[in-house]
Amino acid sequence: MSAPRGATGAEADVPALDFAVSGVRPMEDMAVPTLAFRISVRRTGGGHVRSVSLNTAVRIAVARRRYDTADRLVMARLFGQPEQWATSMRPLTWARVTTVIPPFDNETEFDLPVPCTRDSELAVTSYFHGVRDGEVPLELLFSGTVFHDGPDGRLRTAQISWDKEATCRMTAGLWQEVLGRYGSGTSWVPLSPEAHDALIAHRNRHALSGWDETVTDLLARAQHTAGVPAERDEQDQPDFVRGAAWTP
């Protein structure tokens, strides 16, 4: 494999790397819900790679897919009204992962573990909760340090080019699938001690058996007090929710 034109000396030995994503799947036997991104790395120039300390930022490219009526409720909460989306729809950072790639010559593959969270306060969790169908466009941005052989045979280091990235489309249901394997599919909502104590008092006062029943009872009582029907017809939805799908 020849060095890039114009590269001489130490520069000719700096490995040039390209990245691609070949698939995504749930990881087995992990302590927390985790998806494995299969990453392929190809050396397009330079010398033998001793190892790579790789930093990967995984982002959701939210503006690269269509959103139907149900999705738009979540989109409105995250990005405002549809007329604002052209400027407000910025990529959502999902995770930042550091991993070490062992020595290779021309190409290699490895699994990049990306954790999934139930933290409802995070925008990425809200996004996946609302977007359950179709595919989610993702961007993976790479940086880090390459350890390689120098012209004198000694260990040298170089930084991965700032423009190295890869894209892929992940089935939205994978997020729900991997979370469903942990905690019997339950979700967690952070509460202040005062709100938690009030929930316990309501549960005990009405002899309710569990948290689902307690929250359902509270919602039913609130709807009854406010005179709100349990289900609203589509005609009651806001204008930006009704109608054909919007394409960013």
PDB file of N, CA and C in Angstrom, residues 124-222:
ATOM      1  N   VAL A 124     -32.431  12.194  24.385  1.00  0.00           N
ATOM      2  CA  VAL A 124     -32.349  10.996  23.557  1.00  0.00           C
ATOM      3  C   VAL A 124     -33.370   9.947  23.995  1.00  0.00           C
ATOM      4  N   THR A 125     -33.631   9.858  25.309  1.00  0.00           N
ATOM      5  CA  THR A 125     -34.631   8.918  25.803  1.00  0.00           C
ATOM      6  C   THR A 125     -36.021   9.338  25.343  1.00  0.00           C
ATOM      7  N   SER A 126     -36.320  10.620  25.440  1.00  0.00           N
ATOM      8  CA  SER A 126     -37.610  11.125  24.973  1.00  0.00           C
ATOM      9  C   SER A 126     -37.785  10.864  23.485  1.00  0.00           C
ATOM     10  N   TYR A 127     -36.708  11.034  22.722  1.00  0.00           N
ATOM     11  CA  TYR A 127     -36.775  10.821  21.280  1.00  0.00           C
ATOM     12  C   TYR A 127     -37.153   9.375  20.969  1.00  0.00           C
ATOM     13  N   PHE A 128     -36.438   8.414  21.549  1.00  0.00           N
ATOM     14  CA  PHE A 128     -36.711   7.007  21.264  1.00  0.00           C
ATOM     15  C   PHE A 128     -38.061   6.563  21.829  1.00  0.00           C
ATOM     16  N   HIS A 129     -38.503   7.204  22.891  1.00  0.00           N
ATOM     17  CA  HIS A 129     -39.828   6.873  23.425  1.00  0.00           C
ATOM     18  C   HIS A 129     -40.916   7.274  22.435  1.00  0.00           C
ATOM     19  N   GLY A 130     -40.708   8.371  21.720  1.00  0.00           N
ATOM     20  CA  GLY A 130     -41.723   8.841  20.782  1.00  0.00           C
ATOM     21  C   GLY A 130     -41.581   8.258  19.392  1.00  0.00           C
ATOM     22  N   VAL A 131     -40.337   7.958  18.987  1.00  0.00           N
ATOM     23  CA  VAL A 131     -40.078   7.428  17.644  1.00  0.00           C
ATOM     24  C   VAL A 131     -39.848   5.928  17.761  1.00  0.00           C
ATOM     25  N   ARG A 132     -40.884   5.137  17.544  1.00  0.00           N
ATOM     26  CA  ARG A 132     -40.812   3.696  17.756  1.00  0.00           C
ATOM     27  C   ARG A 132     -40.831   2.897  16.451  1.00  0.00           C
ATOM     28  N   ASP A 133     -41.120   3.547  15.339  1.00  0.00           N
ATOM     29  CA  ASP A 133     -41.228   2.849  14.060  1.00  0.00           C
ATOM     30  C   ASP A 133     -40.195   3.370  13.070  1.00  0.00           C
ATOM     31  N   GLY A 134     -39.960   2.570  12.038  1.00  0.00           N
ATOM     32  CA  GLY A 134     -39.041   2.995  10.993  1.00  0.00           C
ATOM     33  C   GLY A 134     -37.589   2.936  11.438  1.00  0.00           C
ATOM     34  N   GLU A 135     -36.759   3.750  10.795  1.00  0.00           N
ATOM     35  CA  GLU A 135     -35.331   3.758  11.076  1.00  0.00           C
ATOM     36  C   GLU A 135     -34.899   5.114  11.635  1.00  0.00           C
ATOM     37  N   VAL A 136     -33.882   5.060  12.468  1.00  0.00           N
ATOM     38  CA  VAL A 136     -33.318   6.274  13.067  1.00  0.00           C
ATOM     39  C   VAL A 136     -31.955   6.537  12.431  1.00  0.00           C
ATOM     40  N   PRO A 137     -31.741   7.708  11.816  1.00  0.00           N
ATOM     41  CA  PRO A 137     -30.445   8.017  11.203  1.00  0.00           C
ATOM     42  C   PRO A 137     -29.423   8.400  12.269  1.00  0.00           C
ATOM     43  N   LEU A 138     -28.261   7.789  12.188  1.00  0.00           N
ATOM     44  CA  LEU A 138     -27.214   8.013  13.182  1.00  0.00           C
ATOM     45  C   LEU A 138     -25.928   8.487  12.526  1.00  0.00           C
ATOM     46  N   GLU A 139     -25.176   9.281  13.272  1.00  0.00           N
ATOM     47  CA  GLU A 139     -23.844   9.726  12.877  1.00  0.00           C
ATOM     48  C   GLU A 139     -22.852   9.288  13.948  1.00  0.00           C
ATOM     49  N   LEU A 140     -21.722   8.730  13.536  1.00  0.00           N
ATOM     50  CA  LEU A 140     -20.652   8.365  14.459  1.00  0.00           C
ATOM     51  C   LEU A 140     -19.419   9.171  14.093  1.00  0.00           C
ATOM     52  N   LEU A 141     -18.958   9.996  15.021  1.00  0.00           N
ATOM     53  CA  LEU A 141     -17.811  10.877  14.805  1.00  0.00           C
ATOM     54  C   LEU A 141     -16.611  10.300  15.553  1.00  0.00           C
ATOM     55  N   PHE A 142     -15.486  10.127  14.853  1.00  0.00           N
ATOM     56  CA  PHE A 142     -14.326   9.445  15.423  1.00  0.00           C
ATOM     57  C   PHE A 142     -13.169  10.413  15.660  1.00  0.00           C
ATOM     58  N   SER A 143     -12.469  10.194  16.763  1.00  0.00           N
ATOM     59  CA  SER A 143     -11.249  10.928  17.069  1.00  0.00           C
ATOM     60  C   SER A 143     -10.387  10.019  17.947  1.00  0.00           C
ATOM     61  N   GLY A 144      -9.198  10.476  18.277  1.00  0.00           N
ATOM     62  CA  GLY A 144      -8.350   9.667  19.143  1.00  0.00           C
ATOM     63  C   GLY A 144      -6.918   9.607  18.646  1.00  0.00           C
ATOM     64  N   THR A 145      -6.193   8.593  19.124  1.00  0.00           N
ATOM     65  CA  THR A 145      -4.758   8.472  18.871  1.00  0.00           C
ATOM     66  C   THR A 145      -4.434   7.126  18.233  1.00  0.00           C
ATOM     67  N   VAL A 146      -3.609   7.174  17.185  1.00  0.00           N
ATOM     68  CA  VAL A 146      -3.122   5.956  16.527  1.00  0.00           C
ATOM     69  C   VAL A 146      -1.678   5.722  16.966  1.00  0.00           C
ATOM     70  N   PHE A 147      -1.388   4.514  17.433  1.00  0.00           N
ATOM     71  CA  PHE A 147      -0.022   4.107  17.774  1.00  0.00           C
ATOM     72  C   PHE A 147       0.498   3.260  16.617  1.00  0.00           C
ATOM     73  N   HIS A 148       1.640   3.648  16.050  1.00  0.00           N
ATOM     74  CA  HIS A 148       2.112   2.968  14.845  1.00  0.00           C
ATOM     75  C   HIS A 148       3.640   2.915  14.831  1.00  0.00           C
ATOM     76  N   ASP A 149       4.180   2.154  13.871  1.00  0.00           N
ATOM     77  CA  ASP A 149       5.624   2.031  13.715  1.00  0.00           C
ATOM     78  C   ASP A 149       6.160   3.220  12.936  1.00  0.00           C
ATOM     79  N   GLY A 150       7.229   3.814  13.436  1.00  0.00           N
ATOM     80  CA  GLY A 150       7.902   4.881  12.723  1.00  0.00           C
ATOM     81  C   GLY A 150       8.897   4.321  11.723  1.00  0.00           C
ATOM     82  N   PRO A 151       9.521   5.181  10.904  1.00  0.00           N
ATOM     83  CA  PRO A 151      10.493   4.710   9.903  1.00  0.00           C
ATOM     84  C   PRO A 151      11.702   4.027  10.526  1.00  0.00           C
ATOM     85  N   ASP A 152      11.993   4.350  11.784  1.00  0.00           N
ATOM     86  CA  ASP A 152      13.115   3.717  12.477  1.00  0.00           C
ATOM     87  C   ASP A 152      12.691   2.500  13.286  1.00  0.00           C
ATOM     88  N   GLY A 153      11.390   2.100  13.150  1.00  0.00           N
ATOM     89  CA  GLY A 153      10.904   0.937  13.878  1.00  0.00           C
ATOM     90  C   GLY A 153      10.433   1.247  15.278  1.00  0.00           C
ATOM     91  N   ARG A 154      10.565   2.485  15.710  1.00  0.00           N
ATOM     92  CA  ARG A 154      10.138   2.867  17.051  1.00  0.00           C
ATOM     93  C   ARG A 154       8.649   3.239  17.055  1.00  0.00           C
ATOM     94  N   LEU A 155       8.062   3.168  18.257  1.00  0.00           N
ATOM     95  CA  LEU A 155       6.641   3.491  18.412  1.00  0.00           C
ATOM     96  C   LEU A 155       6.419   4.987  18.234  1.00  0.00           C
ATOM     97  N   ARG A 156       5.456   5.329  17.382  1.00  0.00           N
ATOM     98  CA  ARG A 156       5.079   6.718  17.163  1.00  0.00           C
ATOM     99  C   ARG A 156       3.572   6.869  17.402  1.00  0.00           C
ATOM    100  N   THR A 157       3.127   8.108  17.580  1.00  0.00           N
ATOM    101  CA  THR A 157       1.700   8.383  17.754  1.00  0.00           C
ATOM    102  C   THR A 157       1.253   9.459  16.769  1.00  0.00           C
ATOM    103  N   ALA A 158      -0.013   9.406  16.400  1.00  0.00           N
ATOM    104  CA  ALA A 158      -0.602  10.409  15.521  1.00  0.00           C
ATOM    105  C   ALA A 158      -2.076  10.531  15.864  1.00  0.00           C
ATOM    106  N   GLN A 159      -2.646  11.698  15.597  1.00  0.00           N
ATOM    107  CA  GLN A 159      -4.060  11.926  15.866  1.00  0.00           C
ATOM    108  C   GLN A 159      -4.908  11.533  14.660  1.00  0.00           C
ATOM    109  N   ILE A 160      -6.060  10.936  14.947  1.00  0.00           N
ATOM    110  CA  ILE A 160      -7.008  10.612  13.890  1.00  0.00           C
ATOM    111  C   ILE A 160      -7.550  11.910  13.300  1.00  0.00           C
ATOM    112  N   SER A 161      -7.654  11.953  11.990  1.00  0.00           N
ATOM    113  CA  SER A 161      -8.144  13.155  11.314  1.00  0.00           C
ATOM    114  C   SER A 161      -9.514  13.554  11.843  1.00  0.00           C
ATOM    115  N   TRP A 162      -9.731  14.856  12.027  1.00  0.00           N
ATOM    116  CA  TRP A 162     -10.951  15.373  12.648  1.00  0.00           C
ATOM    117  C   TRP A 162     -12.202  15.087  11.822  1.00  0.00           C
ATOM    118  N   ASP A 163     -12.037  14.802  10.509  1.00  0.00           N
ATOM    119  CA  ASP A 163     -13.208  14.631   9.642  1.00  0.00           C
ATOM    120  C   ASP A 163     -13.649  13.180   9.484  1.00  0.00           C
ATOM    121  N   LYS A 164     -13.122  12.268  10.291  1.00  0.00           N
ATOM    122  CA  LYS A 164     -13.477  10.860  10.164  1.00  0.00           C
ATOM    123  C   LYS A 164     -14.836  10.598  10.821  1.00  0.00           C
ATOM    124  N   GLU A 165     -15.778  10.060  10.044  1.00  0.00           N
ATOM    125  CA  GLU A 165     -17.101   9.767  10.561  1.00  0.00           C
ATOM    126  C   GLU A 165     -17.736   8.657   9.736  1.00  0.00           C
ATOM    127  N   ALA A 166     -18.844   8.140  10.220  1.00  0.00           N
ATOM    128  CA  ALA A 166     -19.619   7.127   9.510  1.00  0.00           C
ATOM    129  C   ALA A 166     -21.086   7.350   9.828  1.00  0.00           C
ATOM    130  N   THR A 167     -21.944   6.899   8.947  1.00  0.00           N
ATOM    131  CA  THR A 167     -23.386   7.016   9.163  1.00  0.00           C
ATOM    132  C   THR A 167     -24.024   5.640   9.063  1.00  0.00           C
ATOM    133  N   CYS A 168     -25.181   5.485   9.689  1.00  0.00           N
ATOM    134  CA  CYS A 168     -25.954   4.257   9.564  1.00  0.00           C
ATOM    135  C   CYS A 168     -27.398   4.563   9.932  1.00  0.00           C
ATOM    136  N   ARG A 169     -28.284   3.638   9.612  1.00  0.00           N
ATOM    137  CA  ARG A 169     -29.699   3.762   9.966  1.00  0.00           C
ATOM    138  C   ARG A 169     -30.050   2.552  10.823  1.00  0.00           C
ATOM    139  N   MET A 170     -30.538   2.815  12.031  1.00  0.00           N
ATOM    140  CA  MET A 170     -30.859   1.760  12.992  1.00  0.00           C
ATOM    141  C   MET A 170     -32.362   1.627  13.140  1.00  0.00           C
ATOM    142  N   THR A 171     -32.852   0.400  13.178  1.00  0.00           N
ATOM    143  CA  THR A 171     -34.267   0.171  13.424  1.00  0.00           C
ATOM    144  C   THR A 171     -34.640   0.750  14.780  1.00  0.00           C
ATOM    145  N   ALA A 172     -35.645   1.614  14.822  1.00  0.00           N
ATOM    146  CA  ALA A 172     -36.022   2.285  16.071  1.00  0.00           C
ATOM    147  C   ALA A 172     -36.405   1.290  17.155  1.00  0.00           C
ATOM    148  N   GLY A 173     -37.005   0.165  16.765  1.00  0.00           N
ATOM    149  CA  GLY A 173     -37.449  -0.816  17.743  1.00  0.00           C
ATOM    150  C   GLY A 173     -36.333  -1.484  18.511  1.00  0.00           C
ATOM    151  N   LEU A 174     -35.071  -1.390  18.030  1.00  0.00           N
ATOM    152  CA  LEU A 174     -33.951  -2.008  18.754  1.00  0.00           C
ATOM    153  C   LEU A 174     -33.789  -1.400  20.140  1.00  0.00           C
ATOM    154  N   TRP A 175     -34.000  -0.076  20.231  1.00  0.00           N
ATOM    155  CA  TRP A 175     -33.904   0.595  21.536  1.00  0.00           C
ATOM    156  C   TRP A 175     -34.907  -0.009  22.501  1.00  0.00           C
ATOM    157  N   GLN A 176     -36.164  -0.141  22.067  1.00  0.00           N
ATOM    158  CA  GLN A 176     -37.196  -0.712  22.919  1.00  0.00           C
ATOM    159  C   GLN A 176     -36.901  -2.180  23.241  1.00  0.00           C
ATOM    160  N   GLU A 177     -36.373  -2.904  22.267  1.00  0.00           N
ATOM    161  CA  GLU A 177     -36.080  -4.320  22.472  1.00  0.00           C
ATOM    162  C   GLU A 177     -35.033  -4.530  23.555  1.00  0.00           C
ATOM    163  N   VAL A 178     -33.936  -3.769  23.478  1.00  0.00           N
ATOM    164  CA  VAL A 178     -32.870  -3.987  24.456  1.00  0.00           C
ATOM    165  C   VAL A 178     -33.291  -3.514  25.847  1.00  0.00           C
ATOM    166  N   LEU A 179     -34.079  -2.438  25.938  1.00  0.00           N
ATOM    167  CA  LEU A 179     -34.562  -1.995  27.243  1.00  0.00           C
ATOM    168  C   LEU A 179     -35.547  -2.998  27.826  1.00  0.00           C
ATOM    169  N   GLY A 180     -36.336  -3.653  26.948  1.00  0.00           N
ATOM    170  CA  GLY A 180     -37.310  -4.622  27.417  1.00  0.00           C
ATOM    171  C   GLY A 180     -36.696  -5.843  28.063  1.00  0.00           C
ATOM    172  N   ARG A 181     -35.407  -6.080  27.833  1.00  0.00           N
ATOM    173  CA  ARG A 181     -34.719  -7.228  28.435  1.00  0.00           C
ATOM    174  C   ARG A 181     -34.290  -6.962  29.874  1.00  0.00           C
ATOM    175  N   TYR A 182     -34.408  -5.710  30.296  1.00  0.00           N
ATOM    176  CA  TYR A 182     -33.975  -5.326  31.638  1.00  0.00           C
ATOM    177  C   TYR A 182     -35.153  -4.720  32.389  1.00  0.00           C
ATOM    178  N   GLY A 183     -35.357  -5.150  33.607  1.00  0.00           N
ATOM    179  CA  GLY A 183     -36.393  -4.557  34.447  1.00  0.00           C
ATOM    180  C   GLY A 183     -37.793  -4.848  33.985  1.00  0.00           C
ATOM    181  N   SER A 184     -37.972  -5.966  33.243  1.00  0.00           N
ATOM    182  CA  SER A 184     -39.298  -6.390  32.780  1.00  0.00           C
ATOM    183  C   SER A 184     -40.013  -5.290  32.006  1.00  0.00           C
ATOM    184  N   GLY A 185     -39.245  -4.441  31.315  1.00  0.00           N
ATOM    185  CA  GLY A 185     -39.848  -3.418  30.482  1.00  0.00           C
ATOM    186  C   GLY A 185     -40.345  -2.194  31.234  1.00  0.00           C
ATOM    187  N   THR A 186     -40.025  -2.081  32.517  1.00  0.00           N
ATOM    188  CA  THR A 186     -40.469  -0.916  33.277  1.00  0.00           C
ATOM    189  C   THR A 186     -39.615   0.294  32.944  1.00  0.00           C
ATOM    190  N   SER A 187     -40.150   1.475  33.248  1.00  0.00           N
ATOM    191  CA  SER A 187     -39.427   2.731  33.053  1.00  0.00           C
ATOM    192  C   SER A 187     -39.312   3.440  34.393  1.00  0.00           C
ATOM    193  N   TRP A 188     -38.330   4.337  34.482  1.00  0.00           N
ATOM    194  CA  TRP A 188     -38.054   5.032  35.731  1.00  0.00           C
ATOM    195  C   TRP A 188     -38.215   6.524  35.552  1.00  0.00           C
ATOM    196  N   VAL A 189     -38.854   7.142  36.534  1.00  0.00           N
ATOM    197  CA  VAL A 189     -39.050   8.583  36.526  1.00  0.00           C
ATOM    198  C   VAL A 189     -38.427   9.155  37.795  1.00  0.00           C
ATOM    199  N   PRO A 190     -37.453  10.086  37.683  1.00  0.00           N
ATOM    200  CA  PRO A 190     -36.848  10.667  38.882  1.00  0.00           C
ATOM    201  C   PRO A 190     -37.830  11.593  39.591  1.00  0.00           C
ATOM    202  N   LEU A 191     -37.955  11.433  40.910  1.00  0.00           N
ATOM    203  CA  LEU A 191     -38.863  12.244  41.711  1.00  0.00           C
ATOM    204  C   LEU A 191     -38.112  12.847  42.889  1.00  0.00           C
ATOM    205  N   SER A 192     -38.588  14.001  43.330  1.00  0.00           N
ATOM    206  CA  SER A 192     -38.048  14.583  44.550  1.00  0.00           C
ATOM    207  C   SER A 192     -38.549  13.757  45.744  1.00  0.00           C
ATOM    208  N   PRO A 193     -37.879  13.820  46.889  1.00  0.00           N
ATOM    209  CA  PRO A 193     -38.361  13.092  48.071  1.00  0.00           C
ATOM    210  C   PRO A 193     -39.785  13.470  48.453  1.00  0.00           C
ATOM    211  N   GLU A 194     -40.137  14.744  48.268  1.00  0.00           N
ATOM    212  CA  GLU A 194     -41.482  15.192  48.623  1.00  0.00           C
ATOM    213  C   GLU A 194     -42.532  14.537  47.727  1.00  0.00           C
ATOM    214  N   ALA A 195     -42.263  14.498  46.405  1.00  0.00           N
ATOM    215  CA  ALA A 195     -43.212  13.876  45.482  1.00  0.00           C
ATOM    216  C   ALA A 195     -43.315  12.378  45.732  1.00  0.00           C
ATOM    217  N   HIS A 196     -42.198  11.742  46.039  1.00  0.00           N
ATOM    218  CA  HIS A 196     -42.201  10.309  46.329  1.00  0.00           C
ATOM    219  C   HIS A 196     -43.024  10.013  47.579  1.00  0.00           C
ATOM    220  N   ASP A 197     -42.846  10.818  48.619  1.00  0.00           N
ATOM    221  CA  ASP A 197     -43.611  10.619  49.857  1.00  0.00           C
ATOM    222  C   ASP A 197     -45.105  10.837  49.625  1.00  0.00           C
ATOM    223  N   ALA A 198     -45.439  11.821  48.762  1.00  0.00           N
ATOM    224  CA  ALA A 198     -46.853  12.077  48.467  1.00  0.00           C
ATOM    225  C   ALA A 198     -47.473  10.898  47.723  1.00  0.00           C
ATOM    226  N   LEU A 199     -46.704  10.276  46.813  1.00  0.00           N
ATOM    227  CA  LEU A 199     -47.199   9.100  46.104  1.00  0.00           C
ATOM    228  C   LEU A 199     -47.446   7.944  47.064  1.00  0.00           C
ATOM    229  N   ILE A 200     -46.508   7.737  47.988  1.00  0.00           N
ATOM    230  CA  ILE A 200     -46.679   6.666  48.979  1.00  0.00           C
ATOM    231  C   ILE A 200     -47.928   6.913  49.819  1.00  0.00           C
ATOM    232  N   ALA A 201     -48.126   8.175  50.234  1.00  0.00           N
ATOM    233  CA  ALA A 201     -49.300   8.496  51.055  1.00  0.00           C
ATOM    234  C   ALA A 201     -50.590   8.238  50.276  1.00  0.00           C
ATOM    235  N   HIS A 202     -50.616   8.598  48.994  1.00  0.00           N
ATOM    236  CA  HIS A 202     -51.815   8.354  48.179  1.00  0.00           C
ATOM    237  C   HIS A 202     -52.050   6.860  48.003  1.00  0.00           C
ATOM    238  N   ARG A 203     -50.999   6.108  47.779  1.00  0.00           N
ATOM    239  CA  ARG A 203     -51.136   4.652  47.610  1.00  0.00           C
ATOM    240  C   ARG A 203     -51.687   4.014  48.879  1.00  0.00           C
ATOM    241  N   ASN A 204     -51.152   4.422  50.027  1.00  0.00           N
ATOM    242  CA  ASN A 204     -51.615   3.837  51.292  1.00  0.00           C
ATOM    243  C   ASN A 204     -53.044   4.261  51.629  1.00  0.00           C
ATOM    244  N   ARG A 205     -53.355   5.529  51.347  1.00  0.00           N
ATOM    245  CA  ARG A 205     -54.675   6.067  51.680  1.00  0.00           C
ATOM    246  C   ARG A 205     -55.793   5.356  50.907  1.00  0.00           C
ATOM    247  N   HIS A 206     -55.492   4.963  49.677  1.00  0.00           N
ATOM    248  CA  HIS A 206     -56.505   4.338  48.833  1.00  0.00           C
ATOM    249  C   HIS A 206     -56.285   2.831  48.676  1.00  0.00           C
ATOM    250  N   ALA A 207     -55.364   2.270  49.467  1.00  0.00           N
ATOM    251  CA  ALA A 207     -55.103   0.821  49.468  1.00  0.00           C
ATOM    252  C   ALA A 207     -54.796   0.301  48.067  1.00  0.00           C
ATOM    253  N   LEU A 208     -53.915   1.005  47.361  1.00  0.00           N
ATOM    254  CA  LEU A 208     -53.536   0.596  46.006  1.00  0.00           C
ATOM    255  C   LEU A 208     -52.343  -0.356  46.080  1.00  0.00           C
ATOM    256  N   SER A 209     -52.287  -1.285  45.138  1.00  0.00           N
ATOM    257  CA  SER A 209     -51.316  -2.377  45.265  1.00  0.00           C
ATOM    258  C   SER A 209     -49.921  -2.043  44.755  1.00  0.00           C
ATOM    259  N   GLY A 210     -49.800  -1.170  43.753  1.00  0.00           N
ATOM    260  CA  GLY A 210     -48.481  -0.903  43.177  1.00  0.00           C
ATOM    261  C   GLY A 210     -48.396   0.479  42.579  1.00  0.00           C
ATOM    262  N   TRP A 211     -47.201   0.794  42.009  1.00  0.00           N
ATOM    263  CA  TRP A 211     -46.978   2.130  41.480  1.00  0.00           C
ATOM    264  C   TRP A 211     -47.794   2.385  40.220  1.00  0.00           C
ATOM    265  N   ASP A 212     -47.918   1.387  39.347  1.00  0.00           N
ATOM    266  CA  ASP A 212     -48.738   1.569  38.146  1.00  0.00           C
ATOM    267  C   ASP A 212     -50.173   1.933  38.529  1.00  0.00           C
ATOM    268  N   GLU A 213     -50.719   1.185  39.479  1.00  0.00           N
ATOM    269  CA  GLU A 213     -52.094   1.438  39.910  1.00  0.00           C
ATOM    270  C   GLU A 213     -52.216   2.798  40.576  1.00  0.00           C
ATOM    271  N   THR A 214     -51.188   3.181  41.329  1.00  0.00           N
ATOM    272  CA  THR A 214     -51.211   4.467  42.024  1.00  0.00           C
ATOM    273  C   THR A 214     -51.222   5.633  41.039  1.00  0.00           C
ATOM    274  N   VAL A 215     -50.321   5.598  40.064  1.00  0.00           N
ATOM    275  CA  VAL A 215     -50.242   6.687  39.091  1.00  0.00           C
ATOM    276  C   VAL A 215     -51.491   6.710  38.210  1.00  0.00           C
ATOM    277  N   THR A 216     -51.979   5.522  37.800  1.00  0.00           N
ATOM    278  CA  THR A 216     -53.201   5.454  36.993  1.00  0.00           C
ATOM    279  C   THR A 216     -54.388   6.054  37.744  1.00  0.00           C
ATOM    280  N   ASP A 217     -54.469   5.767  39.041  1.00  0.00           N
ATOM    281  CA  ASP A 217     -55.549   6.318  39.856  1.00  0.00           C
ATOM    282  C   ASP A 217     -55.450   7.835  39.944  1.00  0.00           C
ATOM    283  N   LEU A 218     -54.239   8.348  40.136  1.00  0.00           N
ATOM    284  CA  LEU A 218     -54.048   9.799  40.191  1.00  0.00           C
ATOM    285  C   LEU A 218     -54.440  10.464  38.875  1.00  0.00           C
ATOM    286  N   LEU A 219     -54.048   9.869  37.753  1.00  0.00           N
ATOM    287  CA  LEU A 219     -54.385  10.434  36.452  1.00  0.00           C
ATOM    288  C   LEU A 219     -55.887  10.428  36.218  1.00  0.00           C
ATOM    289  N   ALA A 220     -56.539   9.324  36.601  1.00  0.00           N
ATOM    290  CA  ALA A 220     -57.987   9.231  36.427  1.00  0.00           C
ATOM    291  C   ALA A 220     -58.702  10.286  37.262  1.00  0.00           C
ATOM    292  N   ARG A 221     -58.235  10.496  38.506  1.00  0.00           N
ATOM    293  CA  ARG A 221     -58.849  11.501  39.364  1.00  0.00           C
ATOM    294  C   ARG A 221     -58.618  12.911  38.808  1.00  0.00           C
ATOM    295  N   ALA A 222     -57.414  13.155  38.250  1.00  0.00           N
ATOM    296  CA  ALA A 222     -57.128  14.473  37.690  1.00  0.00           C
ATOM    297  C   ALA A 222     -57.996  14.741  36.465  1.00  0.00           C
TER     298      ALA A 222
END
